[in-house]
Coordinates of C-alpha atoms in Angstrom, one line a residue:
M1 CA 146.9 -100.0 102.9
S2 CA 149.4 -101.9 100.8
M3 CA 150.2 -100.4 97.4
L4 CA 147.9 -101.4 94.5
S5 CA 149.6 -104.0 92.3
N6 CA 149.1 -101.8 89.2
L7 CA 151.1 -99.0 90.9
A8 CA 153.9 -101.0 92.5
P9 CA 157.3 -100.8 90.6
I10 CA 157.9 -103.6 88.1
P11 CA 161.2 -105.2 87.2
E12 CA 163.4 -103.7 84.6
L13 CA 166.4 -105.2 82.8
F14 CA 168.8 -102.3 83.3
V15 CA 171.9 -102.6 85.5
S16 CA 173.0 -99.8 87.8
Y17 CA 174.7 -96.7 86.4
D18 CA 178.2 -97.8 87.7
S19 CA 177.8 -101.4 86.3
A20 CA 176.6 -99.9 83.0
Q21 CA 179.8 -97.8 82.6
K22 CA 181.9 -100.9 83.3
L23 CA 179.8 -103.2 81.1
K24 CA 180.0 -100.6 78.3
L25 CA 183.8 -100.9 78.3
E26 CA 183.7 -104.7 78.3
A27 CA 181.0 -104.8 75.6
G28 CA 183.4 -103.0 73.3
N29 CA 185.2 -106.3 72.8
L30 CA 182.1 -108.4 72.0
K31 CA 180.8 -109.2 68.6
R32 CA 178.3 -106.5 67.7
H33 CA 174.8 -106.7 66.2
D34 CA 173.4 -103.4 64.7
L35 CA 169.7 -103.4 65.6
T36 CA 167.0 -102.5 63.0
R37 CA 164.4 -99.9 63.8
R38 CA 161.9 -102.6 64.9
Q39 CA 164.5 -104.4 67.1
I40 CA 165.3 -101.1 68.8
C41 CA 161.6 -100.6 69.6
D42 CA 161.4 -104.2 71.0
L43 CA 164.6 -103.9 73.0
E44 CA 163.5 -100.6 74.6
L45 CA 160.2 -102.2 75.9
L46 CA 162.1 -105.4 77.0
M47 CA 164.5 -103.3 79.1
N48 CA 162.1 -100.9 80.6
G49 CA 159.6 -103.6 81.6
G50 CA 157.0 -102.8 78.9
F51 CA 157.3 -106.5 77.8
N52 CA 157.4 -107.9 81.3
P53 CA 157.7 -110.9 82.1
L54 CA 160.1 -111.4 79.1
K55 CA 163.7 -111.2 80.1
G56 CA 165.1 -111.0 76.6
F57 CA 164.5 -112.0 73.0
L58 CA 162.6 -115.3 72.9
G59 CA 164.5 -118.6 72.8
Q60 CA 163.3 -121.4 70.6
A61 CA 161.0 -123.2 73.1
D62 CA 159.3 -119.9 74.1
Y63 CA 159.0 -118.9 70.5
E64 CA 157.3 -122.1 69.5
G65 CA 154.9 -121.9 72.4
V66 CA 154.0 -118.3 71.5
V67 CA 153.5 -119.2 67.8
E68 CA 151.5 -122.3 68.4
N69 CA 149.3 -121.4 71.4
M70 CA 150.1 -117.8 72.6
R71 CA 152.0 -119.1 75.6
L72 CA 155.6 -119.1 76.8
A73 CA 157.2 -122.5 77.6
D74 CA 156.1 -122.0 81.3
G75 CA 152.5 -121.5 80.3
T76 CA 152.4 -117.7 80.7
L77 CA 150.1 -115.9 78.2
W78 CA 152.1 -114.0 75.6
P79 CA 150.7 -113.7 72.0
M80 CA 153.5 -112.1 69.9
P81 CA 156.9 -113.5 69.1
I82 CA 159.6 -111.0 70.1
T83 CA 162.6 -112.3 68.1
L84 CA 166.1 -111.1 67.2
D85 CA 166.6 -111.9 63.5
V86 CA 170.2 -111.8 62.2
S87 CA 171.9 -112.6 59.0
E88 CA 173.2 -116.1 58.3
T89 CA 176.8 -114.8 58.1
F90 CA 176.5 -113.2 61.6
A91 CA 174.8 -116.3 63.0
E92 CA 177.7 -118.5 61.8
R93 CA 180.1 -116.5 63.9
I94 CA 178.1 -116.9 67.1
E95 CA 178.5 -119.7 69.6
I96 CA 175.8 -120.7 72.0
G97 CA 176.6 -119.2 75.5
E98 CA 178.4 -116.2 73.9
D99 CA 177.6 -112.6 74.8
I100 CA 177.0 -110.2 72.0
A101 CA 176.6 -106.3 72.1
L102 CA 173.4 -104.8 70.7
R103 CA 173.9 -101.4 69.2
D104 CA 171.6 -98.7 67.8
E105 CA 171.9 -97.2 64.3
E106 CA 174.7 -94.8 65.4
G107 CA 176.8 -97.6 67.0
V108 CA 175.9 -96.8 70.6
I109 CA 175.8 -100.0 72.7
L110 CA 172.3 -100.3 74.4
A111 CA 172.5 -103.8 75.9
T112 CA 174.3 -107.1 75.9
M113 CA 172.7 -110.5 75.2
T114 CA 173.7 -114.0 76.2
V115 CA 172.9 -116.2 73.2
T116 CA 171.1 -119.3 74.5
D117 CA 169.4 -120.3 71.3
K118 CA 170.0 -120.1 67.5
W119 CA 167.6 -121.6 65.0
V120 CA 166.1 -121.1 61.5
P121 CA 162.4 -120.5 62.0
D122 CA 159.6 -121.7 59.8
K123 CA 158.4 -118.3 58.7
S124 CA 155.4 -119.5 56.8
N125 CA 154.1 -121.3 59.9
E126 CA 154.8 -118.2 62.0
A127 CA 152.8 -116.1 59.5
A128 CA 149.9 -118.5 59.4
K129 CA 149.6 -119.0 63.2
V130 CA 150.4 -115.4 64.4
F131 CA 148.7 -113.3 61.7
G132 CA 146.1 -115.8 60.5
A133 CA 147.4 -116.3 57.0
D134 CA 150.7 -116.5 55.1
D135 CA 149.6 -113.7 52.9
L136 CA 152.1 -111.0 51.7
A137 CA 149.3 -108.4 51.6
H138 CA 149.7 -108.3 55.4
P139 CA 152.5 -105.8 56.2
S140 CA 154.0 -108.0 59.0
V141 CA 154.0 -111.1 56.8
N142 CA 155.7 -109.2 54.1
Y143 CA 158.2 -107.9 56.6
L144 CA 158.8 -111.5 57.9
H145 CA 159.6 -112.9 54.4
H146 CA 161.3 -109.9 52.8
T147 CA 162.9 -107.7 55.5
A148 CA 163.6 -109.9 58.5
E149 CA 166.8 -112.0 58.4
K150 CA 166.9 -115.8 58.1
V151 CA 168.2 -116.8 61.6
Y152 CA 166.8 -116.1 65.1
L153 CA 168.9 -115.7 68.2
G154 CA 167.4 -115.9 71.6
G155 CA 168.6 -115.2 75.2
P156 CA 168.4 -112.9 78.2
V157 CA 169.3 -109.2 77.8
T158 CA 171.2 -106.9 80.1
G159 CA 170.2 -103.3 79.6
I160 CA 173.0 -100.7 79.6
Q161 CA 171.1 -97.6 78.4
Q162 CA 167.8 -96.5 76.9
P163 CA 167.7 -95.7 73.2
T164 CA 167.9 -91.9 72.7
H165 CA 164.9 -90.0 71.6
Y166 CA 165.3 -86.3 70.6
D167 CA 161.6 -85.7 70.0
F168 CA 158.8 -85.1 72.5
R169 CA 161.0 -86.2 75.5
A170 CA 158.6 -84.9 78.1
R171 CA 155.9 -87.1 76.7
R172 CA 157.8 -90.4 76.8
N173 CA 157.4 -92.4 80.0
T174 CA 158.6 -95.8 81.0
P175 CA 156.1 -98.2 82.7
N176 CA 157.6 -97.3 86.1
E177 CA 157.5 -93.6 85.4
L178 CA 153.8 -93.8 84.6
R179 CA 153.1 -95.9 87.7
A180 CA 155.0 -93.3 89.8
M181 CA 152.9 -90.6 88.2
F182 CA 149.6 -92.4 88.9
R183 CA 150.7 -93.0 92.5
K184 CA 151.5 -89.3 92.9
L185 CA 148.2 -88.1 91.3
G186 CA 146.2 -90.6 93.4
W187 CA 144.9 -92.4 90.3
R188 CA 143.7 -95.9 91.0
R189 CA 141.7 -96.9 87.9
I190 CA 143.2 -95.9 84.6
V191 CA 141.7 -96.7 81.1
A192 CA 144.2 -96.7 78.2
F193 CA 143.3 -95.7 74.7
Q194 CA 145.6 -97.1 72.0
T195 CA 145.8 -95.2 68.7
R196 CA 148.0 -94.9 65.6
N197 CA 145.8 -92.2 64.0
P198 CA 145.1 -88.5 64.7
L199 CA 142.2 -88.0 67.2
H200 CA 139.0 -86.6 65.7
R201 CA 135.7 -85.8 67.5
A202 CA 134.4 -89.4 67.4
H203 CA 137.5 -90.6 69.2
Q204 CA 137.1 -87.9 71.8
E205 CA 133.5 -88.9 72.4
L206 CA 134.3 -92.6 72.7
T207 CA 137.3 -91.9 75.1
F208 CA 135.0 -89.7 77.3
R209 CA 132.4 -92.5 77.4
A210 CA 134.9 -95.2 78.1
A211 CA 136.4 -93.2 81.0
R212 CA 132.8 -92.5 82.3
E213 CA 131.7 -96.2 82.0
A214 CA 134.9 -97.5 83.7
Q215 CA 134.8 -94.6 86.3
A216 CA 138.5 -94.3 85.5
N217 CA 141.1 -91.7 84.6
L218 CA 142.1 -91.6 80.9
L219 CA 145.6 -92.4 79.5
I220 CA 145.9 -91.5 75.8
H221 CA 148.7 -93.8 74.8
P222 CA 149.5 -93.5 71.1
V223 CA 152.1 -95.7 69.3
V224 CA 155.1 -93.7 68.0
G225 CA 157.4 -96.6 67.1
M226 CA 156.4 -98.3 63.9
T227 CA 152.9 -98.5 62.6
K228 CA 151.5 -99.4 59.2
P229 CA 153.4 -98.2 56.1
G230 CA 151.5 -95.1 54.8
D231 CA 150.2 -94.0 58.2
V232 CA 150.5 -90.3 59.2
D233 CA 154.0 -89.8 60.6
H234 CA 154.2 -89.6 64.4
F235 CA 155.5 -86.0 64.5
T236 CA 152.3 -84.8 62.9
R237 CA 150.2 -87.1 65.0
V238 CA 151.7 -86.0 68.3
R239 CA 151.2 -82.3 67.3
C240 CA 147.5 -83.3 66.7
Y241 CA 147.2 -85.0 70.1
E242 CA 148.8 -81.9 71.8
A243 CA 146.4 -79.6 69.9
V244 CA 143.3 -81.5 71.3
L245 CA 144.6 -82.2 74.8
D246 CA 143.0 -79.0 76.2
K247 CA 139.6 -80.4 75.1
Y248 CA 140.0 -83.0 77.8
P249 CA 139.8 -82.3 81.6
A250 CA 143.4 -81.8 82.7
A251 CA 142.9 -83.4 86.1
T252 CA 141.7 -86.7 84.8
T253 CA 143.6 -87.2 81.5
A254 CA 147.2 -87.8 80.6
L255 CA 149.1 -88.2 77.3
S256 CA 152.1 -90.5 77.0
L257 CA 153.9 -91.9 73.9
L258 CA 154.6 -95.6 73.5
N259 CA 157.7 -96.6 71.4
L260 CA 156.1 -99.8 70.2
A261 CA 156.7 -101.5 66.8
M262 CA 153.1 -102.6 65.9
R263 CA 152.6 -105.8 64.0
M264 CA 149.0 -105.1 62.9
G265 CA 148.2 -108.5 64.3
G266 CA 144.4 -108.0 65.0
P267 CA 143.2 -110.2 67.9
R268 CA 146.6 -111.3 69.1
E269 CA 147.8 -107.7 68.9
A270 CA 144.9 -106.7 71.1
I271 CA 146.0 -109.1 73.9
W272 CA 149.6 -107.9 73.4
H273 CA 148.5 -104.3 73.8
G274 CA 146.5 -105.2 76.9
L275 CA 149.6 -106.9 78.5
I276 CA 151.8 -103.9 77.7
R277 CA 149.2 -101.4 79.2
K278 CA 149.0 -103.5 82.3
N279 CA 152.8 -103.2 82.6
H280 CA 152.3 -99.4 82.3
G281 CA 150.0 -99.4 85.3
C282 CA 146.6 -99.3 83.5
T283 CA 143.5 -101.2 84.8
H284 CA 141.3 -100.9 81.8
F285 CA 141.9 -101.0 78.0
I286 CA 139.7 -99.8 75.1
V287 CA 139.5 -102.3 72.2
G288 CA 137.8 -101.0 69.1
R289 CA 136.3 -102.5 66.0
D290 CA 139.0 -104.3 63.9
H291 CA 141.6 -103.4 66.6
A292 CA 145.1 -103.2 64.9
G293 CA 143.7 -104.6 61.7
P294 CA 145.9 -104.2 58.6
G295 CA 143.1 -103.8 56.1
K296 CA 142.4 -106.1 53.1
N297 CA 144.1 -109.4 52.3
S298 CA 145.0 -110.6 48.7
Q299 CA 141.4 -111.5 48.1
G300 CA 140.2 -108.0 49.0
E301 CA 138.6 -109.1 52.3
N302 CA 139.5 -107.9 55.8
F303 CA 142.1 -110.0 57.5
Y304 CA 140.1 -110.1 60.7
G305 CA 136.4 -109.8 61.6
P306 CA 135.3 -106.5 63.2
Y307 CA 134.9 -108.0 66.7
D308 CA 137.4 -110.8 66.7
A309 CA 139.9 -108.8 68.8
Q310 CA 137.2 -108.0 71.4
E311 CA 136.2 -111.6 71.6
L312 CA 139.7 -113.0 72.0
F313 CA 140.6 -110.3 74.6
H314 CA 137.4 -111.0 76.5
K315 CA 138.3 -114.7 76.7
H316 CA 141.7 -114.0 78.3
E317 CA 140.6 -110.9 80.3
A318 CA 141.3 -112.4 83.7
E319 CA 144.8 -113.6 82.7
I320 CA 145.7 -110.3 81.1
G321 CA 144.8 -108.6 84.3
V322 CA 143.2 -105.6 82.5
E323 CA 139.4 -105.0 82.0
L324 CA 138.2 -104.8 78.5
V325 CA 136.2 -101.6 77.5
P326 CA 134.7 -102.5 74.2
F327 CA 134.4 -99.4 72.1
K328 CA 131.5 -98.9 69.8
H329 CA 131.4 -97.4 66.4
M330 CA 130.5 -93.7 67.0
V331 CA 128.6 -91.7 64.4
Y332 CA 127.3 -88.2 64.4
V333 CA 123.5 -87.7 64.7
Q334 CA 122.5 -84.5 62.9
E335 CA 119.3 -83.8 64.7
R336 CA 121.0 -83.9 68.2
A337 CA 124.3 -82.5 67.0
Q338 CA 126.3 -85.1 68.9
Y339 CA 128.1 -88.4 68.6
E340 CA 126.3 -91.6 69.6
P341 CA 127.1 -95.4 69.3
A342 CA 125.8 -96.5 65.9
D343 CA 123.9 -99.5 67.3
E344 CA 121.8 -97.3 69.7
I345 CA 120.3 -94.9 67.1
E346 CA 116.6 -95.1 66.2
D347 CA 115.5 -95.5 62.6
G348 CA 115.0 -92.3 60.7
A349 CA 117.7 -90.3 62.4
T350 CA 120.2 -88.6 60.1
V351 CA 123.6 -90.1 60.6
L352 CA 126.7 -88.5 59.3
N353 CA 130.0 -90.3 59.1
I354 CA 133.4 -89.8 57.3
S355 CA 135.5 -92.8 56.8
G356 CA 139.3 -92.8 57.0
T357 CA 139.4 -93.2 53.2
E358 CA 137.1 -90.3 52.7
L359 CA 139.1 -88.1 55.1
R360 CA 142.3 -88.9 53.1
R361 CA 140.4 -88.0 49.9
R362 CA 139.3 -84.7 51.3
L363 CA 142.8 -83.8 52.5
A364 CA 144.3 -85.0 49.2
E365 CA 141.9 -82.8 47.1
G366 CA 142.0 -79.9 49.5
L367 CA 138.2 -80.2 50.2
E368 CA 136.4 -79.0 53.3
I369 CA 136.5 -81.1 56.4
P370 CA 133.4 -80.3 58.5
E371 CA 133.8 -79.1 62.1
W372 CA 131.4 -81.8 63.4
F373 CA 133.9 -84.4 62.2
S374 CA 137.3 -83.0 63.4
F375 CA 138.8 -80.1 65.3
P376 CA 140.1 -77.2 63.3
E377 CA 143.5 -77.5 65.1
V378 CA 143.8 -81.1 64.0
V379 CA 142.8 -80.4 60.4
R380 CA 145.3 -77.5 60.3
E381 CA 148.2 -79.8 61.4
L382 CA 147.1 -82.5 58.8
R383 CA 147.0 -79.9 56.0
R384 CA 150.5 -78.7 56.9
T385 CA 151.9 -82.2 56.5
R386 CA 149.6 -83.5 53.8
P387 CA 148.9 -80.6 51.4
A388 CA 146.5 -81.2 48.5
R389 CA 147.7 -83.8 46.1
S390 CA 148.3 -81.3 43.4
K391 CA 150.9 -79.7 45.6
Q392 CA 152.6 -82.9 46.8
G393 CA 155.6 -84.7 45.4
F394 CA 155.2 -88.1 43.7
T395 CA 157.1 -90.8 41.9
V396 CA 156.4 -92.4 38.6
F397 CA 158.1 -95.8 38.5
F398 CA 158.5 -97.5 35.1
T399 CA 159.2 -101.2 35.0
G400 CA 159.6 -103.5 32.0
L401 CA 162.1 -105.6 30.1
S402 CA 165.4 -104.1 28.7
G403 CA 164.5 -102.3 25.4
S404 CA 160.8 -102.0 26.2
G405 CA 160.9 -98.2 25.9
K406 CA 160.9 -97.2 29.6
S407 CA 163.6 -94.5 29.3
T408 CA 162.2 -93.1 26.1
I409 CA 158.7 -92.7 27.6
A410 CA 160.2 -91.4 30.8
N411 CA 162.1 -88.7 28.8
A412 CA 159.0 -87.7 26.9
L413 CA 157.0 -87.5 30.2
M414 CA 159.7 -85.4 31.8
I415 CA 159.5 -82.9 29.0
K416 CA 155.7 -82.7 29.1
L417 CA 155.9 -82.2 33.0
M418 CA 158.6 -79.5 32.6
E419 CA 156.5 -77.7 30.0
M420 CA 153.6 -77.6 32.5
G421 CA 155.9 -76.3 35.3
G422 CA 155.1 -76.1 39.0
R423 CA 157.4 -78.8 40.5
P424 CA 161.0 -79.8 39.8
V425 CA 161.3 -83.0 37.8
T426 CA 164.1 -85.5 38.2
L427 CA 164.7 -88.5 35.9
L428 CA 166.4 -91.5 37.5
D429 CA 167.2 -93.6 34.5
G430 CA 168.8 -97.0 34.9
D431 CA 172.0 -96.2 33.0
I432 CA 172.4 -92.7 34.6
V433 CA 172.0 -94.2 38.1
R434 CA 174.5 -97.0 37.3
K435 CA 177.0 -94.3 36.4
H436 CA 176.6 -91.9 39.3
L437 CA 175.1 -94.0 42.2
S438 CA 175.9 -97.6 41.7
S439 CA 179.1 -97.7 39.6
E440 CA 180.6 -100.4 41.9
L441 CA 177.7 -102.8 41.6
G442 CA 177.5 -105.8 39.2
F443 CA 174.4 -107.5 37.8
S444 CA 173.8 -110.3 40.3
K445 CA 170.3 -110.5 41.8
E446 CA 171.6 -109.1 45.1
H447 CA 173.3 -106.1 43.3
R448 CA 170.3 -105.4 41.1
D449 CA 168.1 -105.3 44.3
I450 CA 170.6 -102.9 46.0
N451 CA 170.5 -100.7 42.8
I452 CA 166.7 -100.5 42.8
K453 CA 166.5 -99.7 46.5
R454 CA 169.0 -96.9 46.0
I455 CA 166.8 -95.5 43.2
G456 CA 163.8 -95.8 45.6
Y457 CA 165.6 -94.0 48.4
V458 CA 166.5 -91.1 46.1
A459 CA 163.0 -91.0 44.7
S460 CA 161.5 -91.0 48.3
E461 CA 163.7 -87.9 49.2
I462 CA 162.6 -86.1 46.0
T463 CA 159.0 -87.0 46.7
K464 CA 159.3 -85.9 50.4
N465 CA 160.6 -82.5 49.3
G466 CA 157.7 -81.9 46.9
G467 CA 159.4 -82.8 43.6
I468 CA 158.5 -85.4 40.9
A469 CA 160.8 -88.4 40.5
L470 CA 160.7 -90.5 37.3
C471 CA 162.4 -93.8 37.7
A472 CA 163.1 -96.1 34.7
P473 CA 164.9 -99.3 35.9
I474 CA 164.0 -102.9 34.8
A475 CA 163.0 -103.7 38.4
P476 CA 162.1 -107.4 37.7
Y477 CA 161.2 -108.5 41.2
T478 CA 157.8 -107.9 42.9
A479 CA 159.2 -107.8 46.4
T480 CA 161.8 -105.1 45.5
R481 CA 159.1 -103.0 43.8
R482 CA 156.9 -103.3 46.8
A483 CA 159.8 -102.2 49.1
V484 CA 160.3 -99.1 47.0
R485 CA 156.5 -98.4 47.0
E486 CA 156.5 -98.5 50.8
M487 CA 159.6 -96.2 51.0
I488 CA 157.8 -93.6 48.8
E489 CA 154.2 -93.8 50.0
D490 CA 155.3 -92.4 53.3
Y491 CA 155.7 -89.1 51.5
G492 CA 153.5 -89.0 48.4
A493 CA 151.9 -91.0 45.6
F494 CA 153.7 -93.9 43.9
I495 CA 152.5 -94.6 40.3
E496 CA 153.8 -97.9 38.9
I497 CA 153.8 -98.0 35.1
H498 CA 154.3 -101.4 33.5
V499 CA 155.8 -101.0 30.0
A500 CA 154.3 -104.2 28.7
T501 CA 156.4 -104.7 25.5
S502 CA 156.8 -108.4 24.7
L503 CA 160.1 -110.2 24.9
E504 CA 160.1 -110.9 21.2
E505 CA 159.7 -107.2 20.4
C506 CA 162.4 -106.2 22.8
E507 CA 164.7 -108.7 21.4
R508 CA 163.9 -107.6 17.8
R509 CA 164.8 -104.0 18.8
D510 CA 167.9 -104.9 20.8
R511 CA 169.2 -101.4 20.7
K512 CA 172.3 -102.1 22.9
G513 CA 173.0 -105.6 21.5
L514 CA 172.5 -107.1 25.0
Y515 CA 170.0 -109.8 24.0
K516 CA 172.4 -111.2 21.4
L517 CA 175.2 -111.4 24.1
A518 CA 172.7 -113.0 26.6
R519 CA 171.7 -115.6 24.0
E520 CA 175.4 -116.4 23.4
G521 CA 175.8 -116.9 27.1
K522 CA 178.2 -113.9 27.4
I523 CA 175.9 -112.1 29.9
E524 CA 174.7 -114.2 32.9
E525 CA 171.4 -113.6 34.8
F526 CA 169.9 -111.5 32.0
T527 CA 166.3 -110.5 32.6
G528 CA 163.9 -112.3 30.3
I529 CA 166.5 -114.8 29.0
S530 CA 168.3 -116.5 31.9
D531 CA 166.6 -114.6 34.8
P532 CA 162.8 -114.1 35.4
Y533 CA 160.8 -110.9 35.0
E534 CA 157.9 -110.9 37.5
T535 CA 155.1 -109.1 35.7
P536 CA 153.3 -106.5 37.9
E537 CA 149.8 -107.8 38.8
S538 CA 148.1 -104.5 39.5
P539 CA 150.2 -101.5 38.3
E540 CA 148.5 -98.1 38.3
L541 CA 148.8 -98.2 34.5
R542 CA 150.0 -100.5 31.7
V543 CA 151.3 -99.1 28.5
D544 CA 152.1 -100.8 25.2
T545 CA 154.8 -99.5 22.9
E546 CA 154.1 -102.1 20.2
T547 CA 150.8 -100.5 19.1
N548 CA 151.2 -97.0 20.5
D549 CA 153.9 -94.4 19.8
V550 CA 155.9 -92.8 22.6
D551 CA 153.9 -89.6 22.6
T552 CA 150.6 -91.5 23.1
C553 CA 152.1 -93.5 26.0
A554 CA 153.4 -90.3 27.7
H555 CA 150.0 -88.7 27.2
Q556 CA 148.2 -91.7 28.8
I557 CA 150.3 -91.3 31.9
L558 CA 149.5 -87.6 32.1
L559 CA 145.8 -88.4 32.0
K560 CA 146.3 -90.9 34.7
L561 CA 148.2 -88.4 36.9
E562 CA 145.4 -85.9 36.3
S563 CA 142.7 -88.4 37.3
M564 CA 144.6 -89.1 40.5
G565 CA 144.6 -85.4 41.4
L566 CA 148.3 -85.0 41.1
L567 CA 148.2 -82.5 38.3
T568 CA 145.7 -79.7 38.0
A569 CA 144.1 -78.9 34.7

């Protein structure tokens, strides 16, 4: 009997060990591009065959085909643009036909790429077509406009070595390693379960059912590359997966980690996940409600309908080459003490359910999480990483015009917090940071952005280690404030305080004489005079120093922190 196609080896982009050693020496003389975290994830799956049939980062014709109709130039189904974005200055130095070296964050050369294409993409069109809307509330659209560079390079990749992972090495498998394992175990039908969250009892029940319905073995295949900002970190999640693995039959279940950078692209993402799982040797794939959905858009509605992903997947099922296992919304029926699909439950039954938001609230407030909902082992891991909010670090980020009173309120708040005790408090005031962290920076837009991001980085480290960071820069730009929020919310709460003092009042106070100099044209790009201040649309709190004194403002913030559960009475 010939080998089943899902178990036969698939092509990789690596050269042999000897060629790699030679290539590495030669690559030392090439122009070098330092890859971002997302690009490293993409490159790894290009090289190991996870993105088969792609042979490298997309050229312009393939990119346009993927954006417009989910197909490469030759008509092959592929829903997600895999692009190498580089800065304009780097792109200017590159000629078409030239080889470049692709390096990881530590300077190790992972691959070379022959540049066949170089173009400036229409990112608004990419956002609208790929993610359904050019809306910055979508994390990938925000990434496209504010993190990704301006120019795309395309071309085939020659793999020299895999990126190094120091964590969970035994759980990381390339597509060919999984295929070899399935061959060895005699598995023929394999259903993959994609997840970026810890597994609770409902997930266990639905994976059991999916494997039973498909009469297949189960591959739990969580994403550990990049997920949505604010998700539980992958170290905690993998410890949770390992804690529940013994609840599954060992002979029919495997756990493997996928180093994918998710795009939260809903229906298109579901097809992409299906193609990736096919490359990893799977025959079936579970697609859930709102698969890979990023949550709410700017209007407060979901980006995608709950079953859009299942419908689009179903339409392309034959071409993907993996069977869809639609997963139902599972809820706990109290009378029968078990999980059942929500749409199969008779009227009058007592249904219990805890949403993701409710779970986060219970963890944050240190409340009980019932055993019918999750496993004690999982809850224990989550509590270790996410203690109750009153024990977590957090950042209070003041923004407002020069002279609005940010530093004064921040100082008053610092003293009140130190009086209460419990956590170390650090004030990162604009002037102090300029002196110690950013003395070499000027006041151009670019330099001001770098300064704010440095403040954000320090605040995120303070927050991660359980302290309180008070930041008081001007921070005039929405995009930079959002980048800082994302940096910090990985570790704790971010409370944006808009000190809404009017320009007229700030100019009247003019403590440092800066407005006078700006009006005389002696200071260029001065916020509020010759450079815009983008007012925060929905800060956690707005305070007004024109009608309230400093003490009242600081007290309002304390009350806000208390209401958020960050301070205990």
